[in-house]
Short mmCIF file of C-alpha atoms in Angstrom, two decimals:
data_model
loop_
_atom_site.label_atom_id
_atom_site.label_comp_id
_atom_site.label_asym_id
_atom_site.label_seq_id
_atom_site.Cartn_x
_atom_site.Cartn_y
_atom_site.Cartn_z
CA MET A 1 62.92 9.65 35.83
CA ASP A 2 61.11 12.32 33.86
CA SER A 3 59.51 14.92 36.15
CA ASN A 4 57.42 16.55 33.42
CA THR A 5 53.64 16.54 33.79
CA PRO A 6 51.51 14.50 31.35
CA ALA A 7 50.43 17.75 29.65
CA GLN A 8 54.08 18.78 29.12
CA ILE A 9 54.95 15.37 27.74
CA PHE A 10 51.90 15.62 25.42
CA ASN A 11 53.00 19.06 24.14
CA LYS A 12 56.57 17.86 23.58
CA GLY A 13 55.24 14.99 21.52
CA ARG A 14 53.18 17.40 19.41
CA GLN A 15 56.17 19.70 18.85
CA GLY A 16 58.35 16.76 17.81
CA SER A 17 55.90 15.48 15.24
CA GLY A 18 56.31 16.70 11.70
CA ASN A 19 52.78 15.63 10.77
CA VAL A 20 50.93 17.77 13.32
CA ARG A 21 50.67 21.54 13.06
CA SER A 22 51.54 23.29 16.30
CA ASN A 23 48.64 25.72 16.00
CA ALA A 24 45.97 23.01 15.39
CA PRO A 25 42.96 23.27 17.71
CA GLN A 26 42.90 20.75 20.51
CA ARG A 27 39.77 18.75 21.33
CA LEU A 28 39.00 17.17 24.67
CA SER A 29 39.50 13.74 23.09
CA ASP A 30 42.95 14.82 21.82
CA LEU A 31 43.95 15.68 25.40
CA GLY A 32 42.96 12.22 26.61
CA LEU A 33 39.92 13.56 28.45
CA GLY A 34 37.39 11.48 26.49
CA LYS A 35 34.25 12.60 24.67
CA LEU A 36 31.15 14.26 26.01
CA PRO A 37 27.78 12.69 25.09
CA PRO A 38 25.72 14.63 22.53
CA GLN A 39 23.84 17.37 24.34
CA ALA A 40 22.25 20.79 24.01
CA VAL A 41 22.04 22.04 27.59
CA ASP A 42 21.66 25.69 26.60
CA LEU A 43 18.63 24.82 24.45
CA GLU A 44 17.21 22.69 27.25
CA GLU A 45 17.36 25.68 29.60
CA ALA A 46 15.88 28.05 27.02
CA LEU A 47 13.03 25.64 26.30
CA LEU A 48 12.15 25.04 29.96
CA GLY A 49 12.18 28.77 30.63
CA ALA A 50 9.82 29.36 27.69
CA LEU A 51 7.43 26.65 28.89
CA MET A 52 7.13 28.35 32.27
CA LEU A 53 6.51 31.74 30.69
CA GLU A 54 3.86 31.07 28.05
CA LYS A 55 1.13 28.47 27.60
CA GLU A 56 1.12 28.22 23.79
CA PRO A 57 4.61 26.67 23.30
CA LEU A 58 3.77 23.93 25.81
CA ALA A 59 1.00 22.44 23.64
CA ASN A 60 3.39 22.27 20.66
CA VAL A 61 6.15 20.27 22.35
CA ILE A 62 4.53 18.31 25.19
CA GLU A 63 3.98 15.26 22.91
CA LEU A 64 7.46 15.46 21.40
CA LEU A 65 9.49 15.39 24.59
CA LYS A 66 9.76 13.25 27.69
CA PRO A 67 11.91 13.71 30.81
CA ASP A 68 14.62 11.34 29.51
CA SER A 69 15.03 13.55 26.43
CA PHE A 70 16.94 16.07 28.59
CA TYR A 71 20.63 15.59 29.35
CA LYS A 72 20.86 17.26 32.78
CA GLU A 73 19.11 15.52 35.66
CA SER A 74 17.81 18.86 36.99
CA ASN A 75 16.19 19.59 33.63
CA GLN A 76 14.64 16.11 33.60
CA LYS A 77 13.00 16.79 36.98
CA ILE A 78 11.71 20.19 35.85
CA PHE A 79 10.18 18.87 32.62
CA GLY A 80 8.63 15.97 34.55
CA ALA A 81 6.90 18.56 36.77
CA VAL A 82 5.74 20.55 33.72
CA GLN A 83 4.38 17.37 32.13
CA ALA A 84 2.52 16.32 35.28
CA LEU A 85 0.92 19.76 35.67
CA PHE A 86 -0.14 19.78 32.01
CA GLN A 87 -1.72 16.33 32.25
CA ALA A 88 -3.61 17.44 35.37
CA SER A 89 -4.88 20.54 33.51
CA GLN A 90 -3.09 22.77 36.01
CA PRO A 91 -1.42 26.10 35.07
CA VAL A 92 2.29 25.88 34.31
CA ASP A 93 4.50 28.75 35.50
CA LEU A 94 7.45 29.41 37.78
CA LEU A 95 5.40 29.20 41.00
CA THR A 96 3.38 26.07 40.14
CA VAL A 97 6.45 24.18 38.98
CA ASN A 98 8.34 25.24 42.10
CA ASN A 99 5.46 24.09 44.37
CA TYR A 100 5.10 20.76 42.53
CA LEU A 101 8.81 19.97 42.86
CA LYS A 102 8.66 20.91 46.51
CA SER A 103 5.70 18.57 47.09
CA THR A 104 7.50 15.64 45.45
CA GLY A 105 10.79 16.32 47.23
CA ASP A 106 12.66 16.92 43.97
CA LEU A 107 13.21 20.67 44.27
CA GLU A 108 16.82 20.31 45.40
CA LYS A 109 17.59 17.81 42.61
CA ALA A 110 16.07 20.28 40.15
CA GLY A 111 18.55 22.98 41.18
CA GLY A 112 16.35 24.83 43.64
CA THR A 113 14.19 27.93 43.28
CA SER A 114 17.13 30.05 42.16
CA TYR A 115 17.78 27.79 39.15
CA LEU A 116 14.10 27.93 38.14
CA ALA A 117 14.14 31.71 38.30
CA GLN A 118 17.35 31.77 36.31
CA LEU A 119 15.71 29.72 33.52
CA THR A 120 12.85 32.18 33.03
CA SER A 121 15.12 35.22 33.18
CA ARG A 122 17.23 33.96 30.27
CA VAL A 123 14.32 33.72 27.82
CA SER A 124 14.07 36.51 25.28
CA SER A 125 11.58 34.86 22.86
CA THR A 126 9.38 31.77 22.78
CA SER A 127 8.91 31.67 19.01
CA ASN A 128 11.51 28.94 18.33
CA VAL A 129 10.54 26.48 21.07
CA GLU A 130 9.49 23.68 18.71
CA PHE A 131 12.75 23.96 16.77
CA HIS A 132 14.70 23.78 20.03
CA ALA A 133 12.70 20.71 21.06
CA ARG A 134 13.61 18.86 17.88
CA ILE A 135 17.32 19.54 18.41
CA ILE A 136 17.02 18.21 21.98
CA ILE A 137 15.35 15.07 20.60
CA GLU A 138 18.11 14.59 18.04
CA GLN A 139 20.76 14.75 20.77
CA TYR A 140 18.76 12.29 22.87
CA ILE A 141 18.52 9.82 19.98
CA LYS A 142 22.27 10.08 19.44
CA ARG A 143 22.87 9.26 23.12
CA GLN A 144 20.58 6.25 22.81
CA LEU A 145 22.42 5.03 19.70
CA ILE A 146 25.77 5.38 21.49
CA GLN A 147 24.41 3.36 24.41
CA ILE A 148 23.12 0.62 22.11
CA SER A 149 26.40 0.52 20.18
CA SER A 150 28.36 0.15 23.38
CA GLU A 151 26.13 -2.68 24.52
CA ILE A 152 26.44 -4.46 21.17
CA GLN A 153 30.21 -4.05 21.25
CA ARG A 154 30.32 -5.52 24.75
CA LEU A 155 28.18 -8.49 23.77
CA SER A 156 30.20 -9.08 20.59
CA TYR A 157 33.38 -9.57 22.62
CA GLU A 158 31.74 -12.30 24.71
CA ASP A 159 32.19 -15.78 23.28
CA THR A 160 29.14 -17.12 25.09
CA THR A 161 26.72 -14.77 23.34
CA ASP A 162 24.78 -16.01 20.32
CA VAL A 163 25.48 -13.70 17.38
CA PHE A 164 21.86 -13.97 16.18
CA HIS A 165 20.70 -12.89 19.62
CA ILE A 166 22.88 -9.79 19.23
CA LEU A 167 21.39 -9.02 15.81
CA ASP A 168 17.89 -9.49 17.15
CA LYS A 169 18.60 -7.29 20.16
CA MET A 170 20.08 -4.55 17.98
CA GLU A 171 17.10 -4.53 15.64
CA GLN A 172 14.65 -4.50 18.55
CA GLU A 173 16.42 -1.61 20.26
CA LEU A 174 16.67 0.43 17.06
CA PHE A 175 13.01 -0.14 16.27
CA THR A 176 12.07 0.92 19.82
CA ILE A 177 14.02 4.17 19.41
CA ALA A 178 12.34 4.91 16.09
CA GLU A 179 8.85 4.12 17.38
CA SER A 180 9.20 6.13 20.59
CA ASN A 181 10.76 9.24 19.06
CA ILE A 182 9.31 9.57 15.55
CA ARG A 183 5.63 10.45 15.49
CA LYS A 184 3.37 11.21 12.56
CA ASN A 185 1.89 14.69 12.70
CA TYR A 186 -1.82 15.37 12.38
CA GLU A 187 -3.53 16.17 9.08
CA SER A 188 -6.25 18.72 8.44
CA MET A 189 -9.74 17.66 7.39
CA SER A 190 -9.30 19.27 3.96
CA ASP A 191 -6.14 17.24 3.24
CA ILE A 192 -7.78 14.00 4.33
CA LEU A 193 -10.90 14.74 2.26
CA LYS A 194 -8.77 15.29 -0.84
CA LYS A 195 -7.11 11.91 -0.36
CA ALA A 196 -10.46 10.21 0.25
CA VAL A 197 -12.00 11.70 -2.90
CA GLU A 198 -8.95 10.74 -4.99
CA GLU A 199 -9.25 7.15 -3.77
CA LEU A 200 -12.96 7.11 -4.57
CA GLU A 201 -12.24 8.33 -8.10
CA LYS A 202 -9.67 5.56 -8.57
CA LYS A 203 -12.12 2.97 -7.24
CA GLN A 204 -14.79 4.16 -9.67
CA LEU A 205 -12.47 3.33 -12.56
CA GLN A 206 -12.23 -0.27 -11.34
CA LYS A 207 -14.79 -2.04 -13.52
CA SER A 208 -14.48 -5.26 -11.52
CA GLY A 209 -15.42 -3.50 -8.29
CA LEU A 210 -12.27 -4.79 -6.61
CA THR A 211 -10.42 -2.17 -4.59
CA GLY A 212 -7.96 -4.49 -2.88
CA VAL A 213 -5.87 -7.57 -3.65
CA PRO A 214 -8.18 -10.18 -5.29
CA SER A 215 -8.58 -13.55 -3.63
CA GLY A 216 -9.72 -15.11 -6.90
CA PHE A 217 -12.95 -16.39 -5.28
CA THR A 218 -15.83 -14.56 -6.94
CA ASP A 219 -18.32 -14.51 -4.07
CA LEU A 220 -15.67 -13.71 -1.46
CA ASP A 221 -14.30 -10.82 -3.52
CA ARG A 222 -17.85 -9.54 -3.93
CA LEU A 223 -18.19 -9.52 -0.13
CA THR A 224 -14.81 -7.96 0.69
CA SER A 225 -13.90 -6.11 -2.56
CA GLY A 226 -10.54 -7.85 -2.20
CA TRP A 227 -8.03 -7.90 0.65
CA GLN A 228 -7.81 -4.25 1.69
CA LYS A 229 -4.63 -2.32 2.43
CA GLN A 230 -3.60 -1.80 6.07
CA GLU A 231 -6.02 -4.49 7.25
CA LEU A 232 -5.22 -7.50 9.41
CA ILE A 233 -7.24 -10.53 8.29
CA ILE A 234 -7.41 -13.58 10.55
CA ILE A 235 -8.42 -16.88 8.92
CA ALA A 236 -9.07 -19.49 11.58
CA ALA A 237 -10.18 -23.11 11.60
CA ARG A 238 -9.68 -26.43 13.30
CA PRO A 239 -6.97 -28.76 11.93
CA GLY A 240 -8.05 -30.57 8.77
CA MET A 241 -10.36 -27.84 7.49
CA GLY A 242 -7.89 -26.72 4.80
CA LYS A 243 -6.56 -23.40 6.12
CA THR A 244 -3.30 -23.73 4.21
CA ALA A 245 -5.09 -24.98 1.09
CA PHE A 246 -7.40 -21.95 1.18
CA VAL A 247 -4.68 -19.36 1.64
CA VAL A 248 -2.35 -21.00 -0.88
CA SER A 249 -5.17 -21.00 -3.43
CA ALA A 250 -5.78 -17.30 -2.70
CA CYS A 251 -2.05 -16.51 -3.04
CA ARG A 252 -1.88 -18.38 -6.33
CA ASN A 253 -4.93 -16.50 -7.68
CA ALA A 254 -3.54 -13.11 -6.65
CA ALA A 255 -0.07 -13.75 -8.07
CA VAL A 256 -0.77 -15.76 -11.23
CA ASP A 257 -4.10 -14.33 -12.37
CA HIS A 258 -3.66 -10.73 -11.19
CA GLY A 259 0.13 -10.23 -11.01
CA GLN A 260 0.14 -9.15 -7.35
CA ALA A 261 3.40 -9.86 -5.50
CA VAL A 262 2.80 -12.05 -2.43
CA ALA A 263 5.05 -12.85 0.54
CA LEU A 264 4.15 -16.19 2.12
CA PHE A 265 5.73 -17.09 5.47
CA SER A 266 5.27 -20.79 6.13
CA LEU A 267 6.19 -21.67 9.72
CA GLU A 268 4.60 -25.12 9.61
CA MET A 269 5.57 -26.54 6.24
CA SER A 270 8.82 -26.34 4.29
CA ALA A 271 8.97 -24.27 1.12
CA VAL A 272 9.17 -27.40 -1.05
CA GLN A 273 6.15 -28.97 0.65
CA LEU A 274 4.19 -25.78 0.12
CA VAL A 275 5.16 -25.56 -3.54
CA ASN A 276 4.22 -29.20 -4.02
CA ARG A 277 0.74 -28.24 -2.88
CA ILE A 278 0.66 -25.43 -5.41
CA ILE A 279 1.84 -27.83 -8.13
CA SER A 280 -0.85 -30.35 -7.19
CA ALA A 281 -3.56 -27.69 -7.32
CA GLU A 282 -2.29 -26.10 -10.53
CA ALA A 283 -1.62 -29.31 -12.47
CA GLU A 284 -4.60 -31.10 -10.87
CA ILE A 285 -2.56 -34.14 -9.99
CA GLU A 286 -3.26 -35.87 -6.70
CA ALA A 287 -1.11 -34.54 -3.87
CA GLU A 288 -0.34 -38.10 -2.80
CA LYS A 289 1.20 -38.87 -6.21
CA ILE A 290 3.26 -35.66 -6.07
CA ARG A 291 4.49 -36.58 -2.59
CA ARG A 292 5.55 -40.06 -3.71
CA GLY A 293 6.82 -38.88 -7.09
CA LYS A 294 4.96 -41.66 -8.90
CA LEU A 295 3.47 -40.03 -11.98
CA GLU A 296 2.26 -41.56 -15.18
CA PRO A 297 3.82 -40.26 -18.42
CA HIS A 298 0.70 -38.28 -19.32
CA GLU A 299 0.72 -36.78 -15.80
CA TRP A 300 4.30 -35.59 -16.31
CA GLN A 301 3.14 -34.00 -19.54
CA GLN A 302 0.19 -32.45 -17.78
CA LEU A 303 2.40 -31.14 -14.95
CA HIS A 304 4.96 -29.49 -17.24
CA THR A 305 2.24 -27.81 -19.25
CA LYS A 306 0.16 -26.56 -16.37
CA ILE A 307 2.91 -25.11 -14.17
CA LYS A 308 4.37 -22.85 -16.85
CA GLY A 309 2.61 -19.84 -15.37
CA LEU A 310 4.03 -20.53 -11.91
CA PHE A 311 7.61 -19.85 -12.98
CA GLU A 312 6.89 -16.15 -13.40
CA ALA A 313 4.50 -15.90 -10.46
CA PRO A 314 5.64 -13.20 -7.96
CA ILE A 315 5.29 -15.46 -4.91
CA PHE A 316 8.10 -15.28 -2.34
CA VAL A 317 8.14 -18.10 0.22
CA ASP A 318 10.02 -17.99 3.54
CA ASP A 319 9.92 -21.15 5.66
CA THR A 320 11.97 -19.94 8.65
CA PRO A 321 10.68 -21.90 11.69
CA ALA A 322 9.63 -20.13 14.92
CA LEU A 323 9.87 -16.78 13.15
CA SER A 324 9.94 -13.82 15.54
CA ILE A 325 7.93 -10.69 14.92
CA LEU A 326 11.16 -8.71 14.63
CA GLU A 327 12.48 -11.00 11.89
CA LEU A 328 9.15 -10.88 10.11
CA ARG A 329 9.10 -7.08 10.16
CA ALA A 330 12.66 -6.83 8.81
CA LYS A 331 12.02 -9.36 6.03
CA CYS A 332 8.76 -7.73 4.99
CA ARG A 333 10.40 -4.32 4.81
CA ARG A 334 13.08 -5.70 2.50
CA LEU A 335 10.53 -7.50 0.33
CA LYS A 336 8.42 -4.36 0.12
CA ALA A 337 11.44 -2.29 -0.94
CA GLN A 338 12.86 -4.85 -3.37
CA LYS A 339 9.79 -6.68 -4.73
CA ASP A 340 6.93 -4.28 -3.93
CA ILE A 341 4.84 -7.00 -2.27
CA GLN A 342 1.11 -6.30 -2.10
CA LEU A 343 0.07 -9.09 0.30
CA ILE A 344 1.64 -10.75 3.34
CA VAL A 345 0.50 -14.19 4.52
CA ILE A 346 1.60 -15.95 7.75
CA ASP A 347 0.90 -19.66 8.24
CA TYR A 348 0.30 -19.64 11.10
CA LEU A 349 0.15 -17.10 13.96
CA GLN A 350 0.56 -19.45 16.96
CA LEU A 351 3.91 -20.70 15.63
CA MET A 352 5.45 -17.22 15.81
CA THR A 353 7.45 -15.91 18.77
CA GLY A 354 7.29 -12.48 20.30
CA ASP A 355 11.02 -12.11 20.89
CA SER A 356 14.30 -13.97 20.42
CA SER A 357 13.82 -16.05 23.56
CA GLY A 358 10.42 -17.29 22.41
CA LYS A 359 8.85 -16.62 25.81
CA GLY A 360 7.54 -13.10 25.38
CA ALA A 361 8.16 -10.14 27.61
CA SER A 362 6.62 -11.70 30.71
CA GLY A 363 6.67 -15.42 29.88
CA ASN A 364 2.87 -15.38 29.43
CA ARG A 365 1.81 -17.00 26.16
CA GLU A 366 -1.46 -15.10 25.98
CA GLN A 367 0.35 -11.77 26.30
CA GLU A 368 2.88 -12.89 23.71
CA ILE A 369 0.12 -13.70 21.19
CA ALA A 370 -1.44 -10.31 21.95
CA GLN A 371 1.92 -8.67 21.26
CA ILE A 372 2.23 -10.55 17.96
CA SER A 373 -1.28 -9.65 16.77
CA ARG A 374 -0.71 -5.96 17.57
CA ALA A 375 2.61 -6.05 15.74
CA LEU A 376 0.96 -7.62 12.66
CA LYS A 377 -1.64 -4.85 12.59
CA GLN A 378 1.15 -2.25 12.89
CA LEU A 379 3.02 -3.98 10.05
CA ALA A 380 -0.06 -3.78 7.82
CA LYS A 381 -0.34 -0.04 8.44
CA GLU A 382 3.39 0.59 8.10
CA LEU A 383 3.79 -1.19 4.74
CA ASP A 384 0.29 -0.25 3.49
CA VAL A 385 -0.57 -3.85 2.56
CA PRO A 386 -3.09 -6.43 3.81
CA VAL A 387 -1.69 -8.99 6.24
CA ILE A 388 -3.37 -12.40 6.42
CA ALA A 389 -2.56 -14.57 9.43
CA LEU A 390 -3.86 -18.10 9.85
CA SER A 391 -4.88 -19.08 13.37
CA GLN A 392 -5.82 -22.20 15.25
CA LEU A 393 -9.09 -22.65 17.14
CA ASN A 394 -9.40 -24.27 20.54
CA ARG A 395 -11.14 -27.62 21.07
CA SER A 396 -14.45 -26.17 22.25
CA THR A 397 -15.82 -26.57 18.73
CA GLU A 398 -15.30 -30.34 18.96
CA THR A 399 -17.19 -30.71 22.24
CA ARG A 400 -20.02 -28.40 21.23
CA GLY A 401 -23.21 -29.97 19.93
CA GLY A 402 -25.07 -29.11 16.75
CA ASN A 403 -23.26 -28.26 13.54
CA LYS A 404 -20.03 -27.30 15.35
CA LYS A 405 -19.63 -24.02 13.50
CA PRO A 406 -16.76 -21.95 15.00
CA GLN A 407 -17.33 -18.72 16.92
CA LEU A 408 -15.13 -15.74 17.81
CA SER A 409 -14.75 -17.09 21.34
CA ASP A 410 -13.03 -20.17 19.87
CA LEU A 411 -9.93 -18.22 18.81
CA ARG A 412 -7.00 -19.81 20.53
CA GLU A 413 -4.80 -18.29 23.27
CA SER A 414 -5.77 -14.60 23.15
CA GLY A 415 -8.79 -12.35 22.83
CA ALA A 416 -6.44 -9.72 21.39
CA ILE A 417 -6.58 -11.51 18.03
CA GLU A 418 -10.29 -10.71 17.73
CA GLN A 419 -9.68 -7.15 18.92
CA ASP A 420 -6.80 -6.31 16.56
CA ALA A 421 -8.20 -7.96 13.43
CA ASP A 422 -10.16 -5.99 10.84
CA GLN A 423 -11.66 -9.21 9.51
CA VAL A 424 -12.03 -12.64 11.11
CA MET A 425 -13.01 -15.54 8.83
CA PHE A 426 -13.68 -19.13 9.78
CA ILE A 427 -13.33 -22.10 7.47
CA TYR A 428 -15.96 -24.78 8.10
CA ARG A 429 -16.41 -28.03 6.21
CA PRO A 430 -19.54 -29.90 7.37
CA GLU A 431 -18.32 -33.08 5.69
CA TYR A 432 -15.45 -33.20 8.22
CA TYR A 433 -18.01 -33.82 10.99
CA GLY A 434 -20.03 -36.31 8.98
CA ILE A 435 -22.67 -33.76 7.91
CA THR A 436 -23.29 -34.54 4.25
CA ALA A 437 -26.54 -32.61 3.62
CA ASP A 438 -28.16 -29.39 4.82
CA ASP A 439 -31.65 -28.97 6.24
CA GLN A 440 -33.15 -28.89 2.74
CA GLY A 441 -31.40 -32.09 1.74
CA ASN A 442 -28.81 -30.43 -0.49
CA SER A 443 -25.47 -32.24 -0.65
CA LEU A 444 -22.59 -30.70 1.29
CA ALA A 445 -19.96 -33.12 0.03
CA GLY A 446 -16.80 -31.31 -1.03
CA MET A 447 -18.15 -27.98 0.22
CA GLY A 448 -16.38 -25.42 2.39
CA GLU A 449 -18.06 -22.47 4.08
CA ILE A 450 -16.11 -19.25 4.62
CA ILE A 451 -17.81 -17.54 7.55
CA MET A 452 -17.22 -13.81 7.96
CA ALA A 453 -17.46 -13.45 11.76
CA LYS A 454 -16.02 -9.93 11.98
CA ASN A 455 -15.78 -7.27 9.32
CA ARG A 456 -15.01 -3.67 10.28
CA SER A 457 -15.59 -2.39 6.76
CA GLY A 458 -18.55 -4.43 5.60
CA SER A 459 -21.30 -6.91 6.28
CA LEU A 460 -21.18 -10.34 7.91
CA ASP A 461 -22.05 -13.17 5.56
CA SER A 462 -21.00 -16.63 4.48
CA VAL A 463 -19.51 -17.77 1.20
CA TRP A 464 -19.52 -21.35 -0.07
CA LEU A 465 -16.54 -22.71 -2.00
CA LYS A 466 -15.65 -26.05 -3.53
CA PHE A 467 -12.91 -28.02 -1.74
CA ILE A 468 -11.05 -30.59 -3.81
CA GLY A 469 -9.12 -32.55 -1.22
CA LYS A 470 -7.04 -34.68 -3.58
CA PHE A 471 -5.66 -31.49 -5.18
CA THR A 472 -5.52 -29.54 -1.87
CA LYS A 473 -7.29 -26.56 -3.40
CA TYR A 474 -10.32 -24.33 -2.97
CA CYS A 475 -12.17 -22.88 -5.95
CA ASP A 476 -15.51 -21.37 -6.94
CA LEU A 477 -18.54 -23.64 -6.90
CA ASP A 478 -18.92 -23.50 -10.69
CA PHE A 479 -15.29 -24.50 -11.26
CA GLN A 480 -14.86 -27.63 -13.39
CA PRO A 481 -11.71 -29.67 -12.66
CA PHE A 482 -9.54 -30.80 -15.53
CA GLY A 483 -11.55 -33.46 -17.37
CA GLY A 484 -14.92 -32.19 -16.09
CA GLY A 485 -15.41 -34.77 -13.32
CA GLU A 486 -16.95 -33.65 -10.03
CA GLY A 487 -14.22 -35.37 -8.08
CA GLY A 488 -11.50 -34.04 -10.33
CA GLU A 489 -10.50 -37.36 -11.91
CA ASN A 490 -7.65 -37.12 -14.39
CA PHE A 491 -8.72 -37.28 -18.00
CA ASN A 492 -7.71 -40.44 -19.85
CA LEU A 493 -5.34 -38.85 -22.34
CA SER A 494 -4.29 -42.17 -23.84
CA ALA A 495 -7.73 -42.42 -25.45
CA LEU A 496 -6.94 -39.43 -27.67
CA GLY A 497 -4.70 -41.37 -30.02
CA ASP A 498 -3.00 -39.05 -32.49
CA GLN A 499 -5.66 -36.36 -32.22
CA THR A 500 -4.91 -32.92 -30.82
CA SER A 501 -7.25 -31.44 -28.21
CA THR A 502 -7.29 -28.24 -26.25
CA PHE A 503 -8.48 -27.93 -22.65
CA GLU A 504 -8.93 -24.74 -20.74
CA GLN A 505 -8.73 -24.33 -16.98
CA GLY A 506 -8.61 -20.87 -15.49
CA ASN A 507 -6.43 -18.60 -17.61
CA SER A 508 -4.03 -21.25 -18.91
CA ASP A 509 -4.36 -23.23 -22.16
CA ALA A 510 -3.04 -26.75 -22.44
CA VAL A 511 -2.45 -28.41 -25.81
CA PHE A 512 -1.80 -32.15 -25.70
CA LYS A 513 -0.71 -34.46 -28.54
CA GLY A 514 -1.74 -38.06 -28.08
CA SER A 515 1.28 -39.55 -29.84
CA LYS A 516 3.66 -37.89 -27.33
CA MET A 517 1.71 -39.10 -24.36
CA ASN A 518 1.41 -42.70 -25.52
CA LEU A 519 5.15 -43.25 -25.21
CA PRO A 520 6.06 -46.12 -22.90
CA PRO A 521 7.31 -44.99 -19.48
CA GLU A 522 10.86 -46.11 -20.18
CA ASP A 523 10.97 -43.96 -23.36
CA PHE A 524 9.60 -40.79 -21.74
CA ASP A 525 12.08 -38.39 -20.17
CA PRO A 526 10.26 -35.63 -18.21
CA LEU A 527 13.43 -33.52 -17.92
CA ASN A 528 13.73 -33.33 -21.70
CA SER A 529 10.05 -32.83 -22.27
CA PRO A 530 9.23 -30.24 -24.96
CA PHE A 531 6.80 -28.80 -22.43
#
């Protein structure tokens, strides 16, 4: 049996190896003693000593650090005392910190009075305190990343753990680290004024008066100047009012007519169902016919001609069901980096989940919705784009008498939605409740009212739009459907014979030749259509 110590055996192995130099420096990990977590204890001691000597350095670092940022437990206790005294507007020095720790019973854990005195005696200058604080934060972040990595590694070895739960947990933990440790610094009034004036100059050059993403609805854009960056817009209505039709029409207008990239997250409908709605609205073919796939030959011709502009439209649809706020944030960041999206739309808010479990932090649905609405507002600010979220209303509107117009109190499941939103709009169609005329006797058939119930940046007003149910679309009141009929009936193209006619709708031109459209159904192949 070999009586050599492990260290002697280790050295013999090194001497016998031709690949290892005998004079190479030895690390603790090479000796089998493991690795020490990232730390900067000497800087921690220098910083704490400086904070107890002078008042000025404290104001520079108090918002950067927290007790957990320090590696040694004694230093954590001392900084906790410094933080508490600062928040209470009490003087911070060797004596006050010592007395505070004594009153809380943590003086012994903090190393005692002798350790506190030793900290202040080591300080030669307080000029580099903020730099020291940032190094301490870096070491703390590294320790957090190591802890997360270890936890992910442990979970990955367990067969019972869902891999998507691990991914979600990793992203959530990493985002928490970034949010809690990386803070934006303040800006001076002069810098902010320069930015504000530059933006005003750019807005002055906009002849249309639109400073945000256009909705394509003239009166609504006049009221809002477009969907504004960093704003959270809530569009709410009862089922059947046409929330999806409204927002899809707005997305189409922004993308096709104005070239703005749009990300549309559809939690209720599949991507194909949503696109079928866009096709119905664009080609002005009844949604029921599109759903059944029973189109006349001239309707196939009409469809192929009208949807040409949609192929190049920068609309990106994601139909992931029960999308969590973490997944949404990750996807939007990628779309912003890759496609430079200018508008984010969620249909709809109540179908989202706050975390991977779908129950929220405390299992309370109201708190979960509040968490989601706050996260959407943060997302709008982070990506510098408007975020539109559709929302359901509770049933109080149905039981209320009168015209049943929605109110802010009708927002479903959380008052935080109203609080976090920059704009809250309601969609109201009187015809839905059997109201076909207003007080003056004017017809309300096919009319939809967009009610601005909250607007941080402007006035409260209402805008009337035309709702064409058979095409599932909203449009301006003066819009004429294809063929000119009020109800949007399809034009009888077979009556054209061999004549050539041109019809305009929006920004697209359609040229139809009667002879092509009069082909019998069995002779018409839509896949090989010249259109």
